[in-house]
CSV table of C-alpha atoms in Angstrom, one decimal:
chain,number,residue,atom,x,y,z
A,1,UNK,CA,-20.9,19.8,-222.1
A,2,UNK,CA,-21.6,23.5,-222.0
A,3,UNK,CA,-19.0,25.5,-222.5
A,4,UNK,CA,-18.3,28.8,-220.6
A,5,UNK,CA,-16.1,31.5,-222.0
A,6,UNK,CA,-14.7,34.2,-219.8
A,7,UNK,CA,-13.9,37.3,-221.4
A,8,UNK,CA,-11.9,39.1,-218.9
A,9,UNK,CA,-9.7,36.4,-218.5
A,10,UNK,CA,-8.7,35.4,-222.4
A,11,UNK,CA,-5.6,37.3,-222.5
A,12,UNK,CA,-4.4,35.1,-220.0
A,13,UNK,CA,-4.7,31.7,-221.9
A,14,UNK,CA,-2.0,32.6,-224.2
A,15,UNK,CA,1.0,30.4,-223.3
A,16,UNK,CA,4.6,32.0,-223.5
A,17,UNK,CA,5.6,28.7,-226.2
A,18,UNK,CA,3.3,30.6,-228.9
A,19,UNK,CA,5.2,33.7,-229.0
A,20,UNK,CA,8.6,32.3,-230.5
A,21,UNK,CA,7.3,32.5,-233.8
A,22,UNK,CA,7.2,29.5,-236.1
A,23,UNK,CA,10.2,28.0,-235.5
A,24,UNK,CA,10.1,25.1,-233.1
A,25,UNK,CA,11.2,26.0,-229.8
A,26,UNK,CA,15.0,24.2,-228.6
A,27,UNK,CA,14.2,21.8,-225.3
A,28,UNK,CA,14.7,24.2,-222.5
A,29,UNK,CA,12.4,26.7,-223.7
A,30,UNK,CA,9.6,23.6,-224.2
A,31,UNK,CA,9.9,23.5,-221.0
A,32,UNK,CA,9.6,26.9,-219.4
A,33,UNK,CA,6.2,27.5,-222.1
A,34,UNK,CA,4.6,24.8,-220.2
A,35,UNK,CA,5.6,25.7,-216.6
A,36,UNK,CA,4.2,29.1,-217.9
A,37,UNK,CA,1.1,27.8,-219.1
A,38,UNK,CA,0.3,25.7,-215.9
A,39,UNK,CA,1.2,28.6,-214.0
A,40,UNK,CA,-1.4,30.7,-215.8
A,41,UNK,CA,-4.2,28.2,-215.8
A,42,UNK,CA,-3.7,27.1,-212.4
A,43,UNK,CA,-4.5,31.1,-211.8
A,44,UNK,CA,-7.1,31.2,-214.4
A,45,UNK,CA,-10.3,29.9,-211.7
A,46,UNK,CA,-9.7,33.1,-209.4
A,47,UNK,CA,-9.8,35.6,-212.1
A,48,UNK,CA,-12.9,33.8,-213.2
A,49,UNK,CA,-14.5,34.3,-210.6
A,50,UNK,CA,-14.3,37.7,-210.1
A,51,UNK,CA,-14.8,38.6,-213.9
A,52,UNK,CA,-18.3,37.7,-212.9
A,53,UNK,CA,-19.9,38.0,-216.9
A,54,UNK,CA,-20.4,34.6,-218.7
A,55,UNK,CA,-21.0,34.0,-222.4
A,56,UNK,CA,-22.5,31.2,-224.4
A,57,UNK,CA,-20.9,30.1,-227.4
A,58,UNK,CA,-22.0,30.2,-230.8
A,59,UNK,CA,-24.1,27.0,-232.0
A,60,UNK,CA,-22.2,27.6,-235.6
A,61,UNK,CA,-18.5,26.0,-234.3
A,62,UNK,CA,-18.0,29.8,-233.6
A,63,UNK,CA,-16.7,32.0,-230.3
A,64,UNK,CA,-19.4,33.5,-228.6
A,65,UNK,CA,-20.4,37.0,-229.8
A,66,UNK,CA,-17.7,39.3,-228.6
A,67,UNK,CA,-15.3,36.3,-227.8
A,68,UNK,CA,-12.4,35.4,-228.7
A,69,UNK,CA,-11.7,31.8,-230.2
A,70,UNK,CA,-10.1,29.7,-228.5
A,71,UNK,CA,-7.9,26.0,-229.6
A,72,UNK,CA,-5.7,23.8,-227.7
A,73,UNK,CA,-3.2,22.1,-229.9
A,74,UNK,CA,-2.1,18.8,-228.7
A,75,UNK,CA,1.5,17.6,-230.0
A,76,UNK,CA,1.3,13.9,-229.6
A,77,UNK,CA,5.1,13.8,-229.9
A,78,UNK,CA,7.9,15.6,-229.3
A,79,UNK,CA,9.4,18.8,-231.1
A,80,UNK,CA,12.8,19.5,-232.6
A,81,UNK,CA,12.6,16.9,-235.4
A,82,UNK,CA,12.6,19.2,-237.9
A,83,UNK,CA,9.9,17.8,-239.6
A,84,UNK,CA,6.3,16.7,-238.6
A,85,UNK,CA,5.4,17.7,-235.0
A,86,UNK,CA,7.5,20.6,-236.2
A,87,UNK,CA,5.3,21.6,-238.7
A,88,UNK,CA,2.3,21.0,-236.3
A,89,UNK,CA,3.8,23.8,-233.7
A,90,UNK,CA,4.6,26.5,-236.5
A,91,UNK,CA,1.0,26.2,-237.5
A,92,UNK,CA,0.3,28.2,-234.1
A,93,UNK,CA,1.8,31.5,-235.7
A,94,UNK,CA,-0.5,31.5,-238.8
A,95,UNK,CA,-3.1,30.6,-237.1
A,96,UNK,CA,-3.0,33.8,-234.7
A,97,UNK,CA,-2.3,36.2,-237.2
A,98,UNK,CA,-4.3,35.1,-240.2
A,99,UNK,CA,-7.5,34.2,-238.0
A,100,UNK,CA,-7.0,36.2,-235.0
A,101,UNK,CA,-7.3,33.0,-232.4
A,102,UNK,CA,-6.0,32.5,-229.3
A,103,UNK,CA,-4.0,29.3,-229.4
A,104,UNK,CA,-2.6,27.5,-226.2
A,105,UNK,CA,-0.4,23.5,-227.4
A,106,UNK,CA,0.7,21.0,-224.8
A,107,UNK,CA,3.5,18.6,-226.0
A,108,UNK,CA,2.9,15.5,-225.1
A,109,UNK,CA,5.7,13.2,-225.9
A,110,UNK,CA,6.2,9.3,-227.2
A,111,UNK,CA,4.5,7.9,-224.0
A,112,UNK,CA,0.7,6.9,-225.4
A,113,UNK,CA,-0.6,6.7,-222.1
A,114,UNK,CA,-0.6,10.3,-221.4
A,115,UNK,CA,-2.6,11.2,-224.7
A,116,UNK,CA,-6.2,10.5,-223.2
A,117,UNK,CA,-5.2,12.4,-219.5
A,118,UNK,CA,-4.1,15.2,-221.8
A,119,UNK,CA,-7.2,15.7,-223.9
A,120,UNK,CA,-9.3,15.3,-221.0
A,121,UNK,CA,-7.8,18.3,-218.9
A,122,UNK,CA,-8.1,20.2,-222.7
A,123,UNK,CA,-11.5,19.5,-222.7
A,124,UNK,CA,-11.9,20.9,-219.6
A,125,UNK,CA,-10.7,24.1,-220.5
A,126,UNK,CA,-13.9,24.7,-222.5
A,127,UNK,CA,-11.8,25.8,-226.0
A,128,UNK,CA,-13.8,26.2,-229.3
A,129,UNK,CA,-11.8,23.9,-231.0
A,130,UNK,CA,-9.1,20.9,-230.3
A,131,UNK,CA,-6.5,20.2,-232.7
A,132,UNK,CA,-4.1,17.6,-232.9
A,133,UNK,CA,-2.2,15.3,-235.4
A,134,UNK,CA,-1.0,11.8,-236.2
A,135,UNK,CA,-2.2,8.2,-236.2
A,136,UNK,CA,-0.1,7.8,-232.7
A,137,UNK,CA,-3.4,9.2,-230.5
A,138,UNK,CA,-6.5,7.5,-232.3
A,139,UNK,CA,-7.3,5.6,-229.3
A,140,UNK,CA,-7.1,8.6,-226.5
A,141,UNK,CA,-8.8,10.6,-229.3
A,142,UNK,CA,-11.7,8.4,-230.2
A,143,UNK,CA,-12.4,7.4,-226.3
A,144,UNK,CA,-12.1,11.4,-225.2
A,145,UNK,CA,-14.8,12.5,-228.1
A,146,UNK,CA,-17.1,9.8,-226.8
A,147,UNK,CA,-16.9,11.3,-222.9
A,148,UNK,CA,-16.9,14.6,-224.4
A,149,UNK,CA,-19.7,14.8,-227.2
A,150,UNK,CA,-20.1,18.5,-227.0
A,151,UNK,CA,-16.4,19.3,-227.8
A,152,UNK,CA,-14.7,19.9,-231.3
A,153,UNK,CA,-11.6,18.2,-232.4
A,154,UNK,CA,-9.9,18.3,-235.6
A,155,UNK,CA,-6.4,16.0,-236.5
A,156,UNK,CA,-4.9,18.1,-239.3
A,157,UNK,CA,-3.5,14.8,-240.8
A,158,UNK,CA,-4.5,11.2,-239.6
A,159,UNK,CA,-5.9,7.8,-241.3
A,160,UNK,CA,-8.7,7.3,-239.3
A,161,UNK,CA,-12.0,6.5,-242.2
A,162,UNK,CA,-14.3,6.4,-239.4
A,163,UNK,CA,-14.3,9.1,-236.7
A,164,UNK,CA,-16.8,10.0,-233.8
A,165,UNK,CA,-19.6,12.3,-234.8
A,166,UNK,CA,-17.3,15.3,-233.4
A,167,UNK,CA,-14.1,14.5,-235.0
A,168,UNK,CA,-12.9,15.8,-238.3
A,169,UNK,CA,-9.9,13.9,-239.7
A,170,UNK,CA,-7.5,16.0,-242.3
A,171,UNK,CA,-5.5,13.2,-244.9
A,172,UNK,CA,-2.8,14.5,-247.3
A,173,UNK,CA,-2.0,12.3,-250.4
A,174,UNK,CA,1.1,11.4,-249.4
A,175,UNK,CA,1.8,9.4,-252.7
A,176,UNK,CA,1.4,12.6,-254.8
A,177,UNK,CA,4.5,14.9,-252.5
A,178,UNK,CA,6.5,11.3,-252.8
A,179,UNK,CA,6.1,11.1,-256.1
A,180,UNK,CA,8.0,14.4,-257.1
A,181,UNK,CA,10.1,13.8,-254.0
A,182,UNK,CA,11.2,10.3,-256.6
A,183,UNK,CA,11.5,12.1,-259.5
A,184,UNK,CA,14.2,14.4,-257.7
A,185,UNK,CA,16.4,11.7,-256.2
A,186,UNK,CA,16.2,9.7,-259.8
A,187,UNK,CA,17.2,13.1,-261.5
A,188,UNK,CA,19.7,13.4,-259.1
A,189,UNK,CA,21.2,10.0,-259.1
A,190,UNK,CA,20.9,10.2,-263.4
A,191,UNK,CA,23.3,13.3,-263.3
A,192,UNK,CA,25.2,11.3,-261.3
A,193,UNK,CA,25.4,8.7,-263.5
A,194,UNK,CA,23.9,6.0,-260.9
A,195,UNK,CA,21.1,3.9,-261.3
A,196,UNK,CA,19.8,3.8,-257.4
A,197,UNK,CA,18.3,5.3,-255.0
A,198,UNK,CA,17.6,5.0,-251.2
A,199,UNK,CA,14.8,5.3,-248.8
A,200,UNK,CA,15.0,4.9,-245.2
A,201,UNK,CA,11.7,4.8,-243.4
A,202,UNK,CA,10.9,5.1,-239.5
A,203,UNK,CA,8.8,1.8,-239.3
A,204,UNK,CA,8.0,-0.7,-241.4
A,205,UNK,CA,3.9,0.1,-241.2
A,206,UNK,CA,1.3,1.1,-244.3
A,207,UNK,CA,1.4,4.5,-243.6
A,208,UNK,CA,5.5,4.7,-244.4
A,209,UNK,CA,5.2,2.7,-246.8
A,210,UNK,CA,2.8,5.2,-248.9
A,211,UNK,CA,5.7,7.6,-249.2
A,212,UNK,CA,7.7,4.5,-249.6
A,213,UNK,CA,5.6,3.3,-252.7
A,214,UNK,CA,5.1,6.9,-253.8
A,215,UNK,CA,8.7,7.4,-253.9
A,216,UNK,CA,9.1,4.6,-256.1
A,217,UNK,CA,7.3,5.1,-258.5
A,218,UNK,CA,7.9,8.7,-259.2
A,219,UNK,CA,11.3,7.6,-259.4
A,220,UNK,CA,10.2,4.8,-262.0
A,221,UNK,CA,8.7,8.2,-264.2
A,222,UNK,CA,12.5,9.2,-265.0
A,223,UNK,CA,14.0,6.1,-264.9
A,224,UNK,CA,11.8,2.8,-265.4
A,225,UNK,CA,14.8,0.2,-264.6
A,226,UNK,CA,15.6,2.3,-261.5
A,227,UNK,CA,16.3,0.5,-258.2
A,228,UNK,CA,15.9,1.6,-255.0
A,229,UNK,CA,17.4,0.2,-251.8
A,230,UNK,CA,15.0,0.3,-248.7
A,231,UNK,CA,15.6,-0.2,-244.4
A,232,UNK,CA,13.6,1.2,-242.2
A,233,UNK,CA,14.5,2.5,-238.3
A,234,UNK,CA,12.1,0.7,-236.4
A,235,UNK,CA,11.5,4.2,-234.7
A,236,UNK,CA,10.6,7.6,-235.3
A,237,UNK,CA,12.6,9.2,-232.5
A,238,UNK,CA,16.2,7.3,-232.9
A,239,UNK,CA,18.7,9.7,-234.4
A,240,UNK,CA,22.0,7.5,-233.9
A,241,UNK,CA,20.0,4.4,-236.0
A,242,UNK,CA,18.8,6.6,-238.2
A,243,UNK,CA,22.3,7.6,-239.3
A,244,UNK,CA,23.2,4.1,-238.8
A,245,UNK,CA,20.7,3.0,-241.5
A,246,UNK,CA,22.0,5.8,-243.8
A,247,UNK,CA,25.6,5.1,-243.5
A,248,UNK,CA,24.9,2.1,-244.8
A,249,UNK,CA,22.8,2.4,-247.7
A,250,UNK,CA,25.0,5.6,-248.6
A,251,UNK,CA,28.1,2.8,-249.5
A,252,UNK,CA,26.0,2.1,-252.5
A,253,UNK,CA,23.6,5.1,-253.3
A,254,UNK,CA,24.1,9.0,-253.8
A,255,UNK,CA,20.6,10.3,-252.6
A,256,UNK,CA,18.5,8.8,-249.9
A,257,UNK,CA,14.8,10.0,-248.8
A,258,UNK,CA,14.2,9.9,-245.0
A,259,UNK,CA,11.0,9.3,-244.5
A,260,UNK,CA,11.8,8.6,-240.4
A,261,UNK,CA,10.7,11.8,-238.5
A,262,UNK,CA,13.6,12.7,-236.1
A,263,UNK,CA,15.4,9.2,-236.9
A,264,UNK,CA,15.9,11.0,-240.8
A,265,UNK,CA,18.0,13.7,-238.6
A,266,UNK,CA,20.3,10.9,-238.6
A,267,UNK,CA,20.2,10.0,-242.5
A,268,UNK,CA,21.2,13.6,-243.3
A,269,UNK,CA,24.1,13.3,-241.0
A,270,UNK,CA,25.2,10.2,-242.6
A,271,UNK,CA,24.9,12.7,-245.7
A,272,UNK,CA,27.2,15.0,-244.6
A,273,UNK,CA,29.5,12.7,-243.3
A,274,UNK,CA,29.9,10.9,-246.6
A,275,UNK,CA,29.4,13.7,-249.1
A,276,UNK,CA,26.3,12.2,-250.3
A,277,UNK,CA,22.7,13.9,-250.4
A,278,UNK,CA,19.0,13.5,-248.8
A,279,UNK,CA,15.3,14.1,-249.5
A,280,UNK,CA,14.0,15.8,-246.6
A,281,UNK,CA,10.3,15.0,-245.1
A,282,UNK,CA,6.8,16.6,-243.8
A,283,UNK,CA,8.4,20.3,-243.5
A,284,UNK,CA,11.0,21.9,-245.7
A,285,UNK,CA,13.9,20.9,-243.7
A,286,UNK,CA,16.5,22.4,-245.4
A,287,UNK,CA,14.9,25.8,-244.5
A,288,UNK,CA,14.3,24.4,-240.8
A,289,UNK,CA,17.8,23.7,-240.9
A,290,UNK,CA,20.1,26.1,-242.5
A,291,UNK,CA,20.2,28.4,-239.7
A,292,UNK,CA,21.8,26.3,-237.2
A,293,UNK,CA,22.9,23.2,-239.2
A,294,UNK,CA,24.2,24.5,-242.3
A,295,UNK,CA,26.0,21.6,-243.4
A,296,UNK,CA,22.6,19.8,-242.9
A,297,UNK,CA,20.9,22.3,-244.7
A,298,UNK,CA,23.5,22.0,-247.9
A,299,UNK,CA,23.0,18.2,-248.8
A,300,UNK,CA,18.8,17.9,-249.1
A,301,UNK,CA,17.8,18.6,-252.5
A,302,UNK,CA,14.7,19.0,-251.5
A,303,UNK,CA,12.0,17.9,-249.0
A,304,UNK,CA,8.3,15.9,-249.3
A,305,UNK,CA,6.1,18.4,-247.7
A,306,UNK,CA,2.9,18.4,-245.9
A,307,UNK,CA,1.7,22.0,-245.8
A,308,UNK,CA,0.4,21.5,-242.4
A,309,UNK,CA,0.4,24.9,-240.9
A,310,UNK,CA,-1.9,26.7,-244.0
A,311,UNK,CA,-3.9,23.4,-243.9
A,312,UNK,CA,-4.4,24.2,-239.8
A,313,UNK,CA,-5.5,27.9,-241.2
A,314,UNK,CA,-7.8,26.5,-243.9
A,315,UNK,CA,-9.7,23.9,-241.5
A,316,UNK,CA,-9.5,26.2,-238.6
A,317,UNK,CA,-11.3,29.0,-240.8
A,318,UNK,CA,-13.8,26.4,-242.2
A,319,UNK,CA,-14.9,25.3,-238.2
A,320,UNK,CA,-15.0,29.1,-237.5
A,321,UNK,CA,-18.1,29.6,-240.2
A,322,UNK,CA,-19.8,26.0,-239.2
A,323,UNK,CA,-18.2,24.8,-242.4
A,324,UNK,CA,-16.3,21.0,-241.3
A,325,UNK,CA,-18.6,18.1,-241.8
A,326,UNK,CA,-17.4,16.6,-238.7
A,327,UNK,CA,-17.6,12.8,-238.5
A,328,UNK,CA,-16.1,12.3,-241.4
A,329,UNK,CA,-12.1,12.0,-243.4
A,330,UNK,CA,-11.1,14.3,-246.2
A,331,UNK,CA,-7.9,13.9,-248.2
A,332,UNK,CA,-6.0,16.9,-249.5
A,333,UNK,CA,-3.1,16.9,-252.6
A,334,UNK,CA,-1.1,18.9,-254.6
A,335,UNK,CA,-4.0,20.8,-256.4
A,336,UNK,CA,-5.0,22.3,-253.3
A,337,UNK,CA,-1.3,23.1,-252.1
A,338,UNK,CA,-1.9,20.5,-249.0
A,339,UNK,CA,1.0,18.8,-250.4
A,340,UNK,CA,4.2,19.3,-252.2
A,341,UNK,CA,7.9,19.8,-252.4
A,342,UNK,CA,10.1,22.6,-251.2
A,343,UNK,CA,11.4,24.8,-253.9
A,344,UNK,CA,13.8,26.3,-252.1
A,345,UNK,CA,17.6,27.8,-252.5
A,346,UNK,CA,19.0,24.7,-252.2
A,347,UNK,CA,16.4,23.0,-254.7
A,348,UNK,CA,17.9,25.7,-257.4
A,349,UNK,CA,21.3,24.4,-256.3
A,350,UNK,CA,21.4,20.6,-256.2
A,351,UNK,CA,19.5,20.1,-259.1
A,352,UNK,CA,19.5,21.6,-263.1
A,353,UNK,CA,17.2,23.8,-264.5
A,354,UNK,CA,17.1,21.0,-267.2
A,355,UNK,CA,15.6,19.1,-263.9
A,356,UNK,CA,13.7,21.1,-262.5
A,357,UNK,CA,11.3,21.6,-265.7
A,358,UNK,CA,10.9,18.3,-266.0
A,359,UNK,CA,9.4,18.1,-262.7
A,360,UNK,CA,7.1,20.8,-262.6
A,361,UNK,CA,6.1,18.7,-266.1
A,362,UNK,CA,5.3,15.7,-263.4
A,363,UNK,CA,3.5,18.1,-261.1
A,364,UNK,CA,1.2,19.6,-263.6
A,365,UNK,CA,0.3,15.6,-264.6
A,366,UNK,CA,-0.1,15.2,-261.4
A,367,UNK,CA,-2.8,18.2,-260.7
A,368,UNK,CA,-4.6,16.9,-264.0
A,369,UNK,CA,-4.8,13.2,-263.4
A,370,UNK,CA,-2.4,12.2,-266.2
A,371,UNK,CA,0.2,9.8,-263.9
A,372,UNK,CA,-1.3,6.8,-263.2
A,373,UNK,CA,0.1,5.9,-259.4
A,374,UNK,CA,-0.9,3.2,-256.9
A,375,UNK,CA,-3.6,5.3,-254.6
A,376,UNK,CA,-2.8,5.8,-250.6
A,377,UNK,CA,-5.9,4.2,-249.5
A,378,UNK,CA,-6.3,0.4,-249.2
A,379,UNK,CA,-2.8,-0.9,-250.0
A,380,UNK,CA,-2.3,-4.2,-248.8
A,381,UNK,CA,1.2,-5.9,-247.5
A,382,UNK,CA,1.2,-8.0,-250.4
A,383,UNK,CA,0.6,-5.1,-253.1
A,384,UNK,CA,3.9,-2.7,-251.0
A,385,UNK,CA,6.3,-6.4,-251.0
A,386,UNK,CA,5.5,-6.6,-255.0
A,387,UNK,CA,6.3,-2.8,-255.6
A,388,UNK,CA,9.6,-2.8,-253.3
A,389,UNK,CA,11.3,-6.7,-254.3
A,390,UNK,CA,10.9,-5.2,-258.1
A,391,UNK,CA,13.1,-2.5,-257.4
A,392,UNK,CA,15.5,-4.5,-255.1
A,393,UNK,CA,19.0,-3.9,-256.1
């Protein structure tokens, strides 16, 4: 497919969602950044026209000379969880100001059968790059690479081992940001005085159950005889189970990780509501919170954190020098800051000092290979039933 860029038009491809900042936008302004955006592409063919002077792009990965760079960022989900498709959208502000890209994003939400319509009509806007993220689009991704073979696409944090020769897939080692994320809640639940912990997943599926498994055995490094009680959502988007779920583990536990997307929303609540405390996922979501949920904000010691918006700078900057090896899957961890947990104000608050060192002891173990942990890749039912029944309070 050969790509066309327009110079005299590129200031209009910015749409009015990217200019919040990093912050997720609330609902209503969601949906006035993409009236705005269809507004301006649907205006975009005229201006073309009459701009008259065409440019190829680079062979590199690259804008054409004198271009500007151009990505579509496709959110296979829906914003305001705080969390992972958060994360994805506040990787649009870095990416502007560190690279100097023009970025447009479409959210998509839960229904899968508007993922492949979506790509398509990004294709067809002739960007340098496409980025997206999550497992939940594989299908729409795989089948619009194959109809587009020309076209770039990057998923900042996927499973997929075998991608078409234009896909690059970004993985994060979730069991090193879950094992710290353990070690917390054990610390926590030791000063306590308890001997559990909770973890309340969105689906019972292998890639939960990484952070679930992770979780556990970090944990495990503080206090081997640990147990830690488990239920899991069945979705990602179900605030009022979420809570559900944590209202009832929080009868018998002080600290529960919510490794549920916008479900966990509804595990810190139960937090609040009971006086008990959470371990937050994907983004720092104490920070996300403290502004307009406070009391949220005041009960997660701290969060299991996927650095995705300077892993979107790091890849994006990597496709702008020809640098990606697309067709293939690379996993990222804590030695290259792709994963971690948030250190924050509330970190320094809900746990000791005496705590604290010890985990940064676990983190530098971590970074030099000295903790033995059961890898993310290739864990079978069996071997995530063994880990979880042993711990069963």
């Amino acid at each position: 497919m050969k790509k066309k860029v327009i110079a005299a038009v590129l200031a209009l491809c910015m749409t009015a969602g990217v200019l919040a900042g990093c912050g997720a936008p609330e609902p209503d302004e969601v949906e006035t950044s993409a009236q705005e955006s269809t507004e301006t592409e649907e205006a975009e063919p005229a201006e073309a026209e009459a701009a008259g002077d065409e440019a190829e792009p680079a062979e590199d990965g690259g804008a054409a000379e004198g271009g500007t760079y151009r990505i579509g960022l496709m959110i296979p989900g829906t914003l305001g969880d705080k969390s992972f498709f958060d994360a994805a959208y506040a990787s649009i502000e870095p990416l502007k100001a560190e690279l100097g890209v023009e970025v447009e994003y479409v959210e998509v939400g839960t229904d899968t059968t508007k993922y492949y319509p979506a790509f398509v009509d990004m294709c067809n806007k002739d960007y340098d790059l496409i980025l997206t993220i999550s497992s939940n689009n594989d299908d729409a991704l795989v089948e619009a690479a194959e109809q587009f073979p020309d076209q770039k696409f990057i998923n900042l944090d996927d499973e997929m081992t075998d991608p078409p020769a234009n896909v690059y897939i970004m993985g994060t080692k979730n069991n090193e940001m879950c094992f710290l994320a353990g070690a917390a809640a054990a610390l926590k639940a030791e000063e306590l005085g308890e001997n559990a912990i909770g973890f309340v997943g969105g689906m019972d599926i292998p890639g939960i159950n990484e952070f679930l498994v992770g979780y556990i055995e970090g944990a495990q490094a503080i206090n081997p005889d640990i147990k830690v009680a488990t239920s899991y959502v069945g979705s990602f988007t179900d605030t009022a189970k979420g809570k559900e779920n944590g209202l009832l583990l929080y009868k018998d536990v002080s600290v529960v990780f919510a490794a549920a997307g916008q479900s966990g929303l509804g595990v810190i609540d139960a937090a609040v509501q009971q006086g008990k405390f959470a371990i937050g996922v994907d983004s720092d979501q104490a920070e996300a919170l403290k502004d307009t949920k406070p009391e949220m904000a005041n009960v997660i010691i701290t969060s299991a954190i996927k650095n995705i918006p300077q892993n979107a700078v790091n890849v994006v900057e990597r496709a702008m020098k020809g640098d990606v090896n697309y067709g293939t899957r690379e996993v990222f961890g804590i030695e290259t800051g792709a994963v971690g947990i948030a250190e924050n104000e509330f970190y320094e608050k809900l746990l000791t000092e005496d705590a604290r060192a010890r985990i940064e002891e676990l983190k530098e173990k971590v970074v030099n290979g000295e903790v033995e942990m059961t890898p993310n890749e290739g864990i079978t039912t069996d071997k995530v039933n063994e880990i979880r029944d042993a711990v069963r309070p």
